[in-house]
Amino acid sequence: MPTIVNSWNEWDPLVEVIIGRADGACVPPKEPAYMVKSEGRVAQPDFSGPHDHESIRAAAKQQDNLCKVLSNLGVVVRRPEPTNFNISVETPDWRIPHQNACSCPRDTLLVLGNEIIEAPMSWRSRFFEYRPYRTILNEYFQRDPAFRWEAAPRPLMTDELYDRDLPLLTSQRKQTAAQHMFTNTEAEPVFDAADCLRFGKHLFMQHGYTTNLSGIQWLSRHVGSNFDLRQIAFENNVSPTHTDAQLLPIRPGLCLSCPERPLEPTSLALFTDEECDWEVISAPEPNSWTMPPKCTSSPWLSMNLLSIDENTIIVEETEKPTIRFLREELGFDVVAVPFRDAYKFGGSFHCQSVDVHRDGVQKSYFPNLDIRHERSEMRRSESMLSAQRTERGSPPDGRSPSPLSD
Ligand code: DAV
């Protein structure tokens, strides 16, 4: 029986990938989370609803071409079921006139080794977005005996989940962002899979507009001691939505970082500790600061890349500074692929893909964190043991339970 689901990091040789679809996509409706994401533009007439035919045709053409490029590189490519998102959704708590899209599998499916978790995303328009992937996931389940298929608790997304008092314009969100105040409250756990970056044993996740602290806590408890999940944060991040246009590991020991939104010092210290071997370098500026109409992502999609292996990487063909930098300064084989017409469907290559199988095993790339993790795990088991003894009435062993933190 074959192994299909096996992906521990962002750079091991790519074997199988799911690429999203623009077909049937809508601009989300006026729901609390999308009001903020679109800076209020969704309230304008004709902003939301089905994408126009020409935009879909152009994006679908580039997605199809990406699939061909990947197939030619020997990668197995899967696609979600074509789905019409222009269908209303009603739950006991809310109703929306239409949905979103299945262009960004990166947000919906979190691949952690041999497990895929359907993420509890926070937009109402994404409530049913797992559905176009169910045929593939079920097939993986039938074919791959080691595949663990999991769905995080589906959020209710009642009004309590959203803080409607936040400023709509990013230009006015500096202060609230610095205080880590984002759209989602802590009413229930939510996260988008794209907020989690995978580095073998270590996972890094950011709190922001799509992931709340309860979501990070849910995932941390879920993975237990199989992974070491750390929260990271970025400076000047007025609209933290997904980590992959802020920090992207492109080979062991090397991350690209968005110079406008660098890691906060305590997060950066995890990478620059003298006991580990990571370099965090500034990504080159985007080729253009103008994004296609109705695109709500930042121009830093220029660094939203898909690695074929640790020497080969897919970059959008108009992103000349990035192509030059990766080729000439870092020695990568760059595969330049047109994708700008797909940007308005939620992102670039990293967002619109999910790497189901990369040839490799789980490793640790952060010896500095392992030492700290082991110590905290030891303290955790000691304190659990001591609590059990106290409950059973046996005499404590003289040591006091330690706090759980590092
Ligand atoms: O910088 O706008 C884009 C990532 C979308 N999935 C940004 C983040």
mmCIF file of C-alpha atoms and ligand atoms in Angstrom:
data_model
loop_
_atom_site.group_PDB
_atom_site.id
_atom_site.type_symbol
_atom_site.label_atom_id
_atom_site.label_comp_id
_atom_site.label_asym_id
_atom_site.label_seq_id
_atom_site.Cartn_x
_atom_site.Cartn_y
_atom_site.Cartn_z
ATOM 1 C CA MET A 1 0.000 0.000 0.000
ATOM 2 C CA PRO A 2 1.465 3.372 -0.957
ATOM 3 C CA THR A 3 2.334 6.289 1.290
ATOM 4 C CA ILE A 4 0.591 9.353 -0.088
ATOM 5 C CA VAL A 5 0.275 11.862 2.709
ATOM 6 C CA ASN A 6 3.755 12.732 3.947
ATOM 7 C CA SER A 7 4.862 16.334 4.173
ATOM 8 C CA TRP A 8 6.857 17.770 7.065
ATOM 9 C CA ASN A 9 8.249 21.015 5.789
ATOM 10 C CA GLU A 10 8.120 23.512 2.927
ATOM 11 C CA TRP A 11 11.198 22.425 0.942
ATOM 12 C CA ASP A 12 11.676 18.632 0.694
ATOM 13 C CA PRO A 13 11.315 17.210 -2.883
ATOM 14 C CA LEU A 14 7.701 17.675 -3.945
ATOM 15 C CA VAL A 15 5.889 14.463 -4.957
ATOM 16 C CA GLU A 16 2.153 15.331 -4.854
ATOM 17 C CA VAL A 17 0.333 18.636 -4.588
ATOM 18 C CA ILE A 18 -3.217 19.981 -4.703
ATOM 19 C CA ILE A 19 -3.634 23.134 -6.794
ATOM 20 C CA GLY A 20 -6.720 25.311 -6.254
ATOM 21 C CA ARG A 21 -9.369 26.339 -8.775
ATOM 22 C CA ALA A 22 -10.764 29.741 -9.675
ATOM 23 C CA ASP A 23 -13.826 28.222 -11.364
ATOM 24 C CA GLY A 24 -17.068 29.031 -9.584
ATOM 25 C CA ALA A 25 -15.374 31.549 -7.259
ATOM 26 C CA CYS A 26 -17.090 34.491 -5.614
ATOM 27 C CA VAL A 27 -15.809 37.565 -3.840
ATOM 28 C CA PRO A 28 -17.043 36.874 -0.286
ATOM 29 C CA PRO A 29 -20.200 38.650 0.901
ATOM 30 C CA LYS A 30 -20.499 41.383 3.499
ATOM 31 C CA GLU A 31 -19.662 39.317 6.576
ATOM 32 C CA PRO A 32 -17.756 40.655 9.612
ATOM 33 C CA ALA A 33 -14.338 39.176 8.746
ATOM 34 C CA TYR A 34 -14.480 40.183 5.101
ATOM 35 C CA MET A 35 -15.574 43.728 5.940
ATOM 36 C CA VAL A 36 -12.166 44.149 7.577
ATOM 37 C CA LYS A 37 -10.202 42.163 5.003
ATOM 38 C CA SER A 38 -11.632 44.243 2.148
ATOM 39 C CA GLU A 39 -11.254 47.498 4.170
ATOM 40 C CA GLY A 40 -14.992 48.040 3.854
ATOM 41 C CA ARG A 41 -14.970 47.774 0.055
ATOM 42 C CA VAL A 42 -17.306 44.769 0.230
ATOM 43 C CA ALA A 43 -20.084 47.191 1.241
ATOM 44 C CA GLN A 44 -19.836 48.913 -2.164
ATOM 45 C CA PRO A 45 -22.387 47.845 -4.767
ATOM 46 C CA ASP A 46 -21.111 45.201 -7.205
ATOM 47 C CA PHE A 47 -17.965 44.436 -5.174
ATOM 48 C CA SER A 48 -18.966 41.017 -3.904
ATOM 49 C CA GLY A 49 -20.672 38.114 -5.652
ATOM 50 C CA PRO A 50 -19.507 35.832 -8.481
ATOM 51 C CA HIS A 51 -16.203 36.834 -10.081
ATOM 52 C CA ASP A 52 -16.633 38.005 -13.663
ATOM 53 C CA HIS A 53 -16.271 35.430 -16.375
ATOM 54 C CA GLU A 54 -13.111 36.951 -17.868
ATOM 55 C CA SER A 55 -11.246 37.046 -14.507
ATOM 56 C CA ILE A 56 -12.078 33.398 -13.890
ATOM 57 C CA ARG A 57 -11.048 32.367 -17.391
ATOM 58 C CA ALA A 58 -7.696 34.167 -17.103
ATOM 59 C CA ALA A 59 -6.920 32.774 -13.627
ATOM 60 C CA ALA A 60 -8.018 29.246 -14.538
ATOM 61 C CA LYS A 61 -5.716 29.349 -17.568
ATOM 62 C CA GLN A 62 -2.734 30.236 -15.370
ATOM 63 C CA GLN A 63 -3.654 27.613 -12.771
ATOM 64 C CA ASP A 64 -3.936 24.970 -15.509
ATOM 65 C CA ASN A 65 -0.558 26.028 -16.865
ATOM 66 C CA LEU A 66 0.960 25.765 -13.352
ATOM 67 C CA CYS A 67 -0.382 22.212 -13.171
ATOM 68 C CA LYS A 68 1.307 21.395 -16.501
ATOM 69 C CA VAL A 69 4.611 22.855 -15.303
ATOM 70 C CA LEU A 70 4.410 20.782 -12.116
ATOM 71 C CA SER A 71 3.500 17.600 -14.016
ATOM 72 C CA ASN A 72 6.462 18.166 -16.320
ATOM 73 C CA LEU A 73 8.645 18.361 -13.213
ATOM 74 C CA GLY A 74 7.349 14.910 -12.244
ATOM 75 C CA VAL A 75 4.903 16.088 -9.551
ATOM 76 C CA VAL A 76 1.472 14.441 -9.203
ATOM 77 C CA VAL A 77 -1.132 17.234 -9.338
ATOM 78 C CA ARG A 78 -4.623 16.973 -7.871
ATOM 79 C CA ARG A 79 -7.473 19.496 -8.132
ATOM 80 C CA PRO A 80 -10.538 20.151 -5.980
ATOM 81 C CA GLU A 81 -13.957 19.340 -7.446
ATOM 82 C CA PRO A 82 -15.300 22.186 -9.614
ATOM 83 C CA THR A 83 -17.735 23.931 -7.277
ATOM 84 C CA ASN A 84 -20.284 26.704 -7.628
ATOM 85 C CA PHE A 85 -19.821 29.064 -4.698
ATOM 86 C CA ASN A 86 -22.730 31.280 -5.692
ATOM 87 C CA ILE A 87 -24.993 29.413 -3.264
ATOM 88 C CA SER A 88 -26.355 30.788 -0.002
ATOM 89 C CA VAL A 89 -25.532 29.240 3.374
ATOM 90 C CA GLU A 90 -27.749 29.312 6.401
ATOM 91 C CA THR A 91 -26.934 27.994 9.878
ATOM 92 C CA PRO A 92 -29.046 28.482 13.028
ATOM 93 C CA ASP A 93 -26.979 31.623 13.713
ATOM 94 C CA TRP A 94 -26.465 33.443 10.412
ATOM 95 C CA ARG A 95 -27.132 33.510 6.711
ATOM 96 C CA ILE A 96 -24.948 34.608 3.772
ATOM 97 C CA PRO A 97 -26.026 34.999 0.137
ATOM 98 C CA HIS A 98 -22.975 33.278 -1.391
ATOM 99 C CA GLN A 99 -19.616 31.730 -0.459
ATOM 100 C CA ASN A 100 -15.940 32.137 -1.378
ATOM 101 C CA ALA A 101 -13.818 29.820 -3.550
ATOM 102 C CA CYS A 102 -11.559 26.772 -3.560
ATOM 103 C CA SER A 103 -8.611 28.634 -5.017
ATOM 104 C CA CYS A 104 -6.522 28.435 -1.813
ATOM 105 C CA PRO A 105 -6.192 24.886 -0.475
ATOM 106 C CA ARG A 106 -3.319 26.200 1.715
ATOM 107 C CA ASP A 107 -5.853 27.868 4.005
ATOM 108 C CA THR A 108 -8.220 24.907 4.241
ATOM 109 C CA LEU A 109 -5.944 21.887 4.659
ATOM 110 C CA LEU A 110 -3.066 21.633 7.106
ATOM 111 C CA VAL A 111 -0.712 18.793 6.243
ATOM 112 C CA LEU A 112 1.348 17.693 9.246
ATOM 113 C CA GLY A 113 3.373 14.661 8.258
ATOM 114 C CA ASN A 114 0.916 11.823 7.593
ATOM 115 C CA GLU A 115 -2.073 13.825 8.838
ATOM 116 C CA ILE A 116 -4.358 16.345 7.134
ATOM 117 C CA ILE A 117 -6.436 18.621 9.328
ATOM 118 C CA GLU A 118 -9.423 20.460 7.856
ATOM 119 C CA ALA A 119 -8.872 23.889 9.378
ATOM 120 C CA PRO A 120 -11.564 25.710 11.385
ATOM 121 C CA MET A 121 -11.465 28.845 9.230
ATOM 122 C CA SER A 122 -13.076 32.000 10.556
ATOM 123 C CA TRP A 123 -14.929 33.425 7.546
ATOM 124 C CA ARG A 124 -18.573 32.467 7.239
ATOM 125 C CA SER A 125 -18.114 32.309 3.466
ATOM 126 C CA ARG A 126 -15.581 29.505 4.002
ATOM 127 C CA PHE A 127 -17.803 27.323 6.212
ATOM 128 C CA PHE A 128 -18.189 24.621 3.545
ATOM 129 C CA GLU A 129 -14.861 25.075 1.811
ATOM 130 C CA TYR A 130 -13.630 21.608 2.820
ATOM 131 C CA ARG A 131 -16.231 20.035 0.537
ATOM 132 C CA PRO A 132 -14.425 20.308 -2.841
ATOM 133 C CA TYR A 133 -11.484 18.401 -1.286
ATOM 134 C CA ARG A 134 -13.491 15.546 0.202
ATOM 135 C CA THR A 135 -13.203 13.290 -2.881
ATOM 136 C CA ILE A 136 -9.419 13.557 -2.757
ATOM 137 C CA LEU A 137 -9.221 13.151 1.017
ATOM 138 C CA ASN A 138 -11.486 10.126 0.955
ATOM 139 C CA GLU A 139 -9.397 8.589 -1.795
ATOM 140 C CA TYR A 140 -6.221 9.172 0.237
ATOM 141 C CA PHE A 141 -7.964 7.555 3.187
ATOM 142 C CA GLN A 142 -8.805 4.450 1.133
ATOM 143 C CA ARG A 143 -5.380 4.148 -0.497
ATOM 144 C CA ASP A 144 -2.942 5.212 2.225
ATOM 145 C CA PRO A 145 -3.259 3.108 5.408
ATOM 146 C CA ALA A 146 -1.124 5.521 7.439
ATOM 147 C CA PHE A 147 -3.108 8.660 6.512
ATOM 148 C CA ARG A 148 -4.721 10.348 9.522
ATOM 149 C CA TRP A 149 -7.744 12.426 8.502
ATOM 150 C CA GLU A 150 -8.935 14.982 10.997
ATOM 151 C CA ALA A 151 -11.346 17.916 11.093
ATOM 152 C CA ALA A 152 -10.954 20.566 13.790
ATOM 153 C CA PRO A 153 -14.237 21.535 15.515
ATOM 154 C CA ARG A 154 -16.282 23.531 12.951
ATOM 155 C CA PRO A 155 -16.672 27.026 14.367
ATOM 156 C CA LEU A 156 -20.197 28.285 14.984
ATOM 157 C CA MET A 157 -19.154 31.801 13.860
ATOM 158 C CA THR A 158 -21.816 33.583 15.833
ATOM 159 C CA ASP A 159 -21.566 37.362 16.183
ATOM 160 C CA GLU A 160 -19.530 36.817 19.376
ATOM 161 C CA LEU A 161 -16.587 35.652 17.275
ATOM 162 C CA TYR A 162 -16.085 39.078 15.676
ATOM 163 C CA ASP A 163 -14.975 42.397 17.087
ATOM 164 C CA ARG A 164 -16.787 44.941 14.922
ATOM 165 C CA ASP A 165 -15.234 48.000 16.537
ATOM 166 C CA LEU A 166 -11.861 47.705 14.820
ATOM 167 C CA PRO A 167 -10.952 50.363 12.238
ATOM 168 C CA LEU A 168 -11.629 49.198 8.699
ATOM 169 C CA LEU A 169 -8.718 50.944 7.002
ATOM 170 C CA THR A 170 -5.294 49.340 7.357
ATOM 171 C CA SER A 171 -3.825 52.843 7.647
ATOM 172 C CA GLN A 172 -5.765 53.219 10.932
ATOM 173 C CA ARG A 173 -4.939 49.807 12.358
ATOM 174 C CA LYS A 174 -1.343 50.381 13.486
ATOM 175 C CA GLN A 175 -2.260 50.795 17.126
ATOM 176 C CA THR A 176 -4.767 47.952 17.393
ATOM 177 C CA ALA A 177 -2.392 45.629 15.525
ATOM 178 C CA ALA A 178 0.477 46.521 17.873
ATOM 179 C CA GLN A 179 -1.828 45.551 20.764
ATOM 180 C CA HIS A 180 -2.640 42.290 18.977
ATOM 181 C CA MET A 181 -6.306 43.228 18.579
ATOM 182 C CA PHE A 182 -7.731 41.554 15.506
ATOM 183 C CA THR A 183 -11.127 40.748 14.022
ATOM 184 C CA ASN A 184 -11.572 37.456 15.819
ATOM 185 C CA THR A 185 -12.348 37.328 19.520
ATOM 186 C CA GLU A 186 -11.587 34.218 21.576
ATOM 187 C CA ALA A 187 -15.201 32.984 21.461
ATOM 188 C CA GLU A 188 -14.035 29.633 20.028
ATOM 189 C CA PRO A 189 -10.908 28.238 18.328
ATOM 190 C CA VAL A 190 -10.346 29.345 14.727
ATOM 191 C CA PHE A 191 -7.349 29.178 12.431
ATOM 192 C CA ASP A 192 -6.441 29.116 8.781
ATOM 193 C CA ALA A 193 -3.919 26.441 7.847
ATOM 194 C CA ALA A 194 -1.859 29.108 6.043
ATOM 195 C CA ASP A 195 -1.040 30.705 9.392
ATOM 196 C CA CYS A 196 1.074 27.664 10.264
ATOM 197 C CA LEU A 197 4.556 27.250 8.804
ATOM 198 C CA ARG A 198 6.072 23.787 8.951
ATOM 199 C CA PHE A 199 9.741 23.182 9.762
ATOM 200 C CA GLY A 200 9.799 19.429 10.516
ATOM 201 C CA LYS A 201 9.382 19.022 14.250
ATOM 202 C CA HIS A 202 8.693 22.736 14.736
ATOM 203 C CA LEU A 203 5.612 24.641 13.714
ATOM 204 C CA PHE A 204 5.341 28.427 13.797
ATOM 205 C CA MET A 205 2.007 30.143 13.879
ATOM 206 C CA GLN A 206 0.807 33.722 14.052
ATOM 207 C CA HIS A 207 -2.153 35.274 15.833
ATOM 208 C CA GLY A 208 -3.992 37.631 13.504
ATOM 209 C CA TYR A 209 -7.066 38.236 11.392
ATOM 210 C CA THR A 210 -7.591 34.560 10.549
ATOM 211 C CA THR A 211 -6.221 32.775 13.618
ATOM 212 C CA ASN A 212 -6.992 33.437 17.267
ATOM 213 C CA LEU A 213 -5.101 32.353 20.372
ATOM 214 C CA SER A 214 -7.638 29.602 21.062
ATOM 215 C CA GLY A 215 -6.969 28.240 17.574
ATOM 216 C CA ILE A 216 -3.231 28.095 18.289
ATOM 217 C CA GLN A 217 -4.003 26.423 21.626
ATOM 218 C CA TRP A 218 -6.281 23.871 19.950
ATOM 219 C CA LEU A 219 -3.579 22.914 17.463
ATOM 220 C CA SER A 220 -0.902 22.819 20.143
ATOM 221 C CA ARG A 221 -2.941 20.385 22.261
ATOM 222 C CA HIS A 222 -3.888 18.383 19.184
ATOM 223 C CA VAL A 223 -0.289 17.794 18.063
ATOM 224 C CA GLY A 224 0.857 17.138 21.650
ATOM 225 C CA SER A 225 4.478 16.083 21.805
ATOM 226 C CA ASN A 226 4.607 15.076 18.112
ATOM 227 C CA PHE A 227 5.434 18.670 17.189
ATOM 228 C CA ASP A 228 6.666 21.737 19.017
ATOM 229 C CA LEU A 229 4.342 24.596 18.093
ATOM 230 C CA ARG A 230 5.522 28.159 18.725
ATOM 231 C CA GLN A 231 3.738 31.440 18.304
ATOM 232 C CA ILE A 232 5.569 34.051 16.269
ATOM 233 C CA ALA A 233 4.701 37.677 15.534
ATOM 234 C CA PHE A 234 5.698 40.300 13.007
ATOM 235 C CA GLU A 235 6.279 44.031 13.405
ATOM 236 C CA ASN A 236 4.078 46.592 11.591
ATOM 237 C CA ASN A 237 1.657 43.872 10.640
ATOM 238 C CA VAL A 238 -1.541 45.877 10.306
ATOM 239 C CA SER A 239 -3.365 43.033 8.619
ATOM 240 C CA PRO A 240 -1.879 39.691 9.686
ATOM 241 C CA THR A 241 -3.526 37.189 7.380
ATOM 242 C CA HIS A 242 -1.434 34.095 6.744
ATOM 243 C CA THR A 243 2.246 33.762 7.461
ATOM 244 C CA ASP A 244 3.376 32.900 3.968
ATOM 245 C CA ALA A 245 3.845 36.425 2.603
ATOM 246 C CA GLN A 246 5.814 37.412 5.686
ATOM 247 C CA LEU A 247 8.152 34.510 6.308
ATOM 248 C CA LEU A 248 8.912 31.619 4.010
ATOM 249 C CA PRO A 249 11.527 28.904 4.553
ATOM 250 C CA ILE A 250 12.998 28.043 1.167
ATOM 251 C CA ARG A 251 15.661 25.548 2.230
ATOM 252 C CA PRO A 252 16.937 24.231 5.559
ATOM 253 C CA GLY A 253 18.584 27.168 7.308
ATOM 254 C CA LEU A 254 17.174 29.890 5.053
ATOM 255 C CA CYS A 255 14.009 31.960 5.305
ATOM 256 C CA LEU A 256 12.818 34.864 3.208
ATOM 257 C CA SER A 257 11.297 37.617 5.293
ATOM 258 C CA CYS A 258 9.111 40.544 4.272
ATOM 259 C CA PRO A 259 11.171 43.677 5.051
ATOM 260 C CA GLU A 260 8.030 45.739 5.725
ATOM 261 C CA ARG A 261 6.828 43.213 8.325
ATOM 262 C CA PRO A 262 9.904 41.660 9.939
ATOM 263 C CA LEU A 263 9.751 39.168 12.789
ATOM 264 C CA GLU A 264 9.438 40.785 16.206
ATOM 265 C CA PRO A 265 12.725 40.514 18.147
ATOM 266 C CA THR A 266 11.601 37.634 20.407
ATOM 267 C CA SER A 267 10.378 35.659 17.387
ATOM 268 C CA LEU A 268 13.524 36.448 15.405
ATOM 269 C CA ALA A 269 15.620 35.232 18.345
ATOM 270 C CA LEU A 270 14.215 31.706 17.842
ATOM 271 C CA PHE A 271 15.933 31.663 14.433
ATOM 272 C CA THR A 272 19.114 33.538 15.270
ATOM 273 C CA ASP A 273 20.004 31.687 18.484
ATOM 274 C CA GLU A 274 23.664 30.675 18.264
ATOM 275 C CA GLU A 275 22.719 27.024 18.739
ATOM 276 C CA CYS A 276 20.748 26.930 15.506
ATOM 277 C CA ASP A 277 21.718 27.582 11.970
ATOM 278 C CA TRP A 278 19.042 29.768 10.396
ATOM 279 C CA GLU A 279 19.452 32.859 8.308
ATOM 280 C CA VAL A 280 16.479 35.169 7.865
ATOM 281 C CA ILE A 281 17.020 37.383 4.842
ATOM 282 C CA SER A 282 14.933 40.187 3.389
ATOM 283 C CA ALA A 283 12.930 39.282 0.319
ATOM 284 C CA PRO A 284 13.492 41.621 -2.646
ATOM 285 C CA GLU A 285 10.795 44.231 -3.250
ATOM 286 C CA PRO A 286 7.840 43.255 -5.405
ATOM 287 C CA ASN A 287 8.121 44.150 -9.065
ATOM 288 C CA SER A 288 4.957 46.250 -8.825
ATOM 289 C CA TRP A 289 3.083 47.867 -5.948
ATOM 290 C CA THR A 290 -0.173 47.855 -7.914
ATOM 291 C CA MET A 291 -2.334 44.826 -7.360
ATOM 292 C CA PRO A 292 -5.062 43.612 -9.723
ATOM 293 C CA PRO A 293 -8.583 44.990 -9.031
ATOM 294 C CA LYS A 294 -10.444 43.203 -6.207
ATOM 295 C CA CYS A 295 -7.193 41.634 -4.985
ATOM 296 C CA THR A 296 -7.101 41.946 -1.192
ATOM 297 C CA SER A 297 -3.583 40.501 -0.778
ATOM 298 C CA SER A 298 -0.501 42.686 -0.465
ATOM 299 C CA PRO A 299 2.121 43.104 -3.208
ATOM 300 C CA TRP A 300 4.313 40.819 -1.082
ATOM 301 C CA LEU A 301 2.706 37.919 -2.903
ATOM 302 C CA SER A 302 6.047 38.286 -4.700
ATOM 303 C CA MET A 303 7.517 36.059 -1.935
ATOM 304 C CA ASN A 304 4.599 33.594 -1.816
ATOM 305 C CA LEU A 305 6.569 30.830 -3.521
ATOM 306 C CA LEU A 306 6.300 27.078 -3.991
ATOM 307 C CA SER A 307 9.432 24.970 -3.543
ATOM 308 C CA ILE A 308 9.953 21.953 -5.785
ATOM 309 C CA ASP A 309 12.958 20.988 -3.667
ATOM 310 C CA GLU A 310 15.596 22.835 -1.724
ATOM 311 C CA ASN A 311 17.296 24.052 -4.922
ATOM 312 C CA THR A 312 14.305 24.595 -7.210
ATOM 313 C CA ILE A 313 11.504 27.085 -6.696
ATOM 314 C CA ILE A 314 8.519 28.480 -8.590
ATOM 315 C CA VAL A 315 8.346 32.283 -8.849
ATOM 316 C CA GLU A 316 5.817 34.481 -10.663
ATOM 317 C CA GLU A 317 7.314 35.458 -14.022
ATOM 318 C CA THR A 318 6.855 39.232 -13.626
ATOM 319 C CA GLU A 319 8.602 39.280 -10.207
ATOM 320 C CA LYS A 320 11.963 40.089 -11.767
ATOM 321 C CA PRO A 321 13.808 41.265 -8.601
ATOM 322 C CA THR A 322 12.846 38.042 -6.786
ATOM 323 C CA ILE A 323 13.848 35.865 -9.739
ATOM 324 C CA ARG A 324 17.185 37.631 -10.075
ATOM 325 C CA PHE A 325 17.904 37.425 -6.335
ATOM 326 C CA LEU A 326 17.072 33.727 -6.012
ATOM 327 C CA ARG A 327 19.071 32.824 -9.114
ATOM 328 C CA GLU A 328 22.074 35.061 -8.793
ATOM 329 C CA GLU A 329 22.507 35.563 -5.065
ATOM 330 C CA LEU A 330 21.216 32.251 -3.731
ATOM 331 C CA GLY A 331 21.907 29.889 -6.631
ATOM 332 C CA PHE A 332 18.359 28.533 -6.997
ATOM 333 C CA ASP A 333 16.966 26.987 -10.166
ATOM 334 C CA VAL A 334 14.025 29.330 -10.640
ATOM 335 C CA VAL A 335 11.018 28.181 -12.626
ATOM 336 C CA ALA A 336 9.279 31.381 -13.750
ATOM 337 C CA VAL A 337 5.534 30.830 -14.226
ATOM 338 C CA PRO A 338 2.813 33.420 -15.062
ATOM 339 C CA PHE A 339 0.301 33.704 -12.223
ATOM 340 C CA ARG A 340 -0.643 37.367 -11.770
ATOM 341 C CA ASP A 341 -4.149 36.823 -13.135
ATOM 342 C CA ALA A 342 -4.733 34.387 -10.258
ATOM 343 C CA TYR A 343 -3.619 36.831 -7.514
ATOM 344 C CA LYS A 344 -7.128 38.175 -6.881
ATOM 345 C CA PHE A 345 -8.290 34.659 -6.031
ATOM 346 C CA GLY A 346 -6.490 34.801 -2.700
ATOM 347 C CA GLY A 347 -2.755 34.628 -3.276
ATOM 348 C CA SER A 348 0.101 33.251 -5.285
ATOM 349 C CA PHE A 349 1.752 29.841 -5.578
ATOM 350 C CA HIS A 350 2.054 29.022 -1.879
ATOM 351 C CA CYS A 351 -1.535 30.043 -1.097
ATOM 352 C CA GLN A 352 -2.997 28.246 -4.096
ATOM 353 C CA SER A 353 -1.277 24.934 -3.402
ATOM 354 C CA VAL A 354 -0.977 22.401 -0.653
ATOM 355 C CA ASP A 355 1.934 20.006 -0.669
ATOM 356 C CA VAL A 356 0.478 16.664 0.294
ATOM 357 C CA HIS A 357 3.625 14.630 -0.284
ATOM 358 C CA ARG A 358 7.231 15.721 -0.021
ATOM 359 C CA ASP A 359 9.927 13.083 0.014
ATOM 360 C CA GLY A 360 11.387 13.260 3.518
ATOM 361 C CA VAL A 361 11.011 12.529 7.198
ATOM 362 C CA GLN A 362 10.347 14.594 10.306
ATOM 363 C CA LYS A 363 13.523 16.219 11.560
ATOM 364 C CA SER A 364 14.403 18.964 13.966
ATOM 365 C CA TYR A 365 16.060 22.058 12.515
ATOM 366 C CA PHE A 366 16.077 23.928 15.857
ATOM 367 C CA PRO A 367 18.378 22.262 18.423
ATOM 368 C CA ASN A 368 18.047 25.423 20.534
ATOM 369 C CA LEU A 369 14.304 24.873 20.882
ATOM 370 C CA ASP A 370 14.636 21.128 21.472
ATOM 371 C CA ILE A 371 16.682 21.682 24.617
ATOM 372 C CA ARG A 372 14.079 24.115 25.948
ATOM 373 C CA HIS A 373 11.205 21.875 24.880
ATOM 374 C CA GLU A 374 12.700 18.822 26.601
ATOM 375 C CA ARG A 375 13.146 20.763 29.813
ATOM 376 C CA SER A 376 9.575 22.012 29.738
ATOM 377 C CA GLU A 377 8.236 18.538 28.898
ATOM 378 C CA MET A 378 10.165 17.141 31.854
ATOM 379 C CA ARG A 379 8.703 19.795 34.123
ATOM 380 C CA ARG A 380 5.246 19.090 32.722
ATOM 381 C CA SER A 381 5.443 15.343 33.461
ATOM 382 C CA GLU A 382 6.936 15.984 36.886
ATOM 383 C CA SER A 383 4.103 18.326 37.784
ATOM 384 C CA MET A 384 1.485 15.884 36.450
ATOM 385 C CA LEU A 385 3.007 13.048 38.458
ATOM 386 C CA SER A 386 3.111 15.130 41.557
ATOM 387 C CA ALA A 387 -0.522 16.224 41.074
ATOM 388 C CA GLN A 388 -1.577 12.580 40.660
ATOM 389 C CA ARG A 389 0.276 11.599 43.820
ATOM 390 C CA THR A 390 -1.386 14.411 45.769
ATOM 391 C CA GLU A 391 -4.810 13.343 44.446
ATOM 392 C CA ARG A 392 -4.159 9.742 45.503
ATOM 393 C CA GLY A 393 -2.970 10.974 48.860
ATOM 394 C CA SER A 394 0.570 9.610 48.500
ATOM 395 C CA PRO A 395 3.266 11.714 50.064
ATOM 396 C CA PRO A 396 4.785 14.256 47.617
ATOM 397 C CA ASP A 397 8.369 13.577 46.688
ATOM 398 C CA GLY A 398 9.564 16.869 48.037
ATOM 399 C CA ARG A 399 9.727 18.661 44.685
ATOM 400 C CA SER A 400 7.227 21.372 43.925
ATOM 401 C CA PRO A 401 5.471 21.365 40.539
ATOM 402 C CA SER A 402 7.054 23.794 38.087
ATOM 403 C CA PRO A 403 5.242 26.124 35.707
ATOM 404 C CA LEU A 404 4.592 24.751 32.215
ATOM 405 C CA SER A 405 6.380 27.504 30.350
ATOM 406 C CA ASP A 406 9.969 27.262 29.132
HETATM 407 O O1 DAV B 1 0.485 39.828 2.530
HETATM 408 O O2 DAV B 1 -1.559 40.022 1.950
HETATM 409 C C1 DAV B 1 -1.329 37.190 1.582
HETATM 410 C C2 DAV B 1 -1.583 35.768 1.868
HETATM 411 C C3 DAV B 1 -2.922 35.401 1.396
HETATM 412 N N1 DAV B 1 -3.177 33.992 1.531
HETATM 413 C C4 DAV B 1 -0.636 39.361 2.398
HETATM 414 C C5 DAV B 1 -0.866 37.920 2.762
#
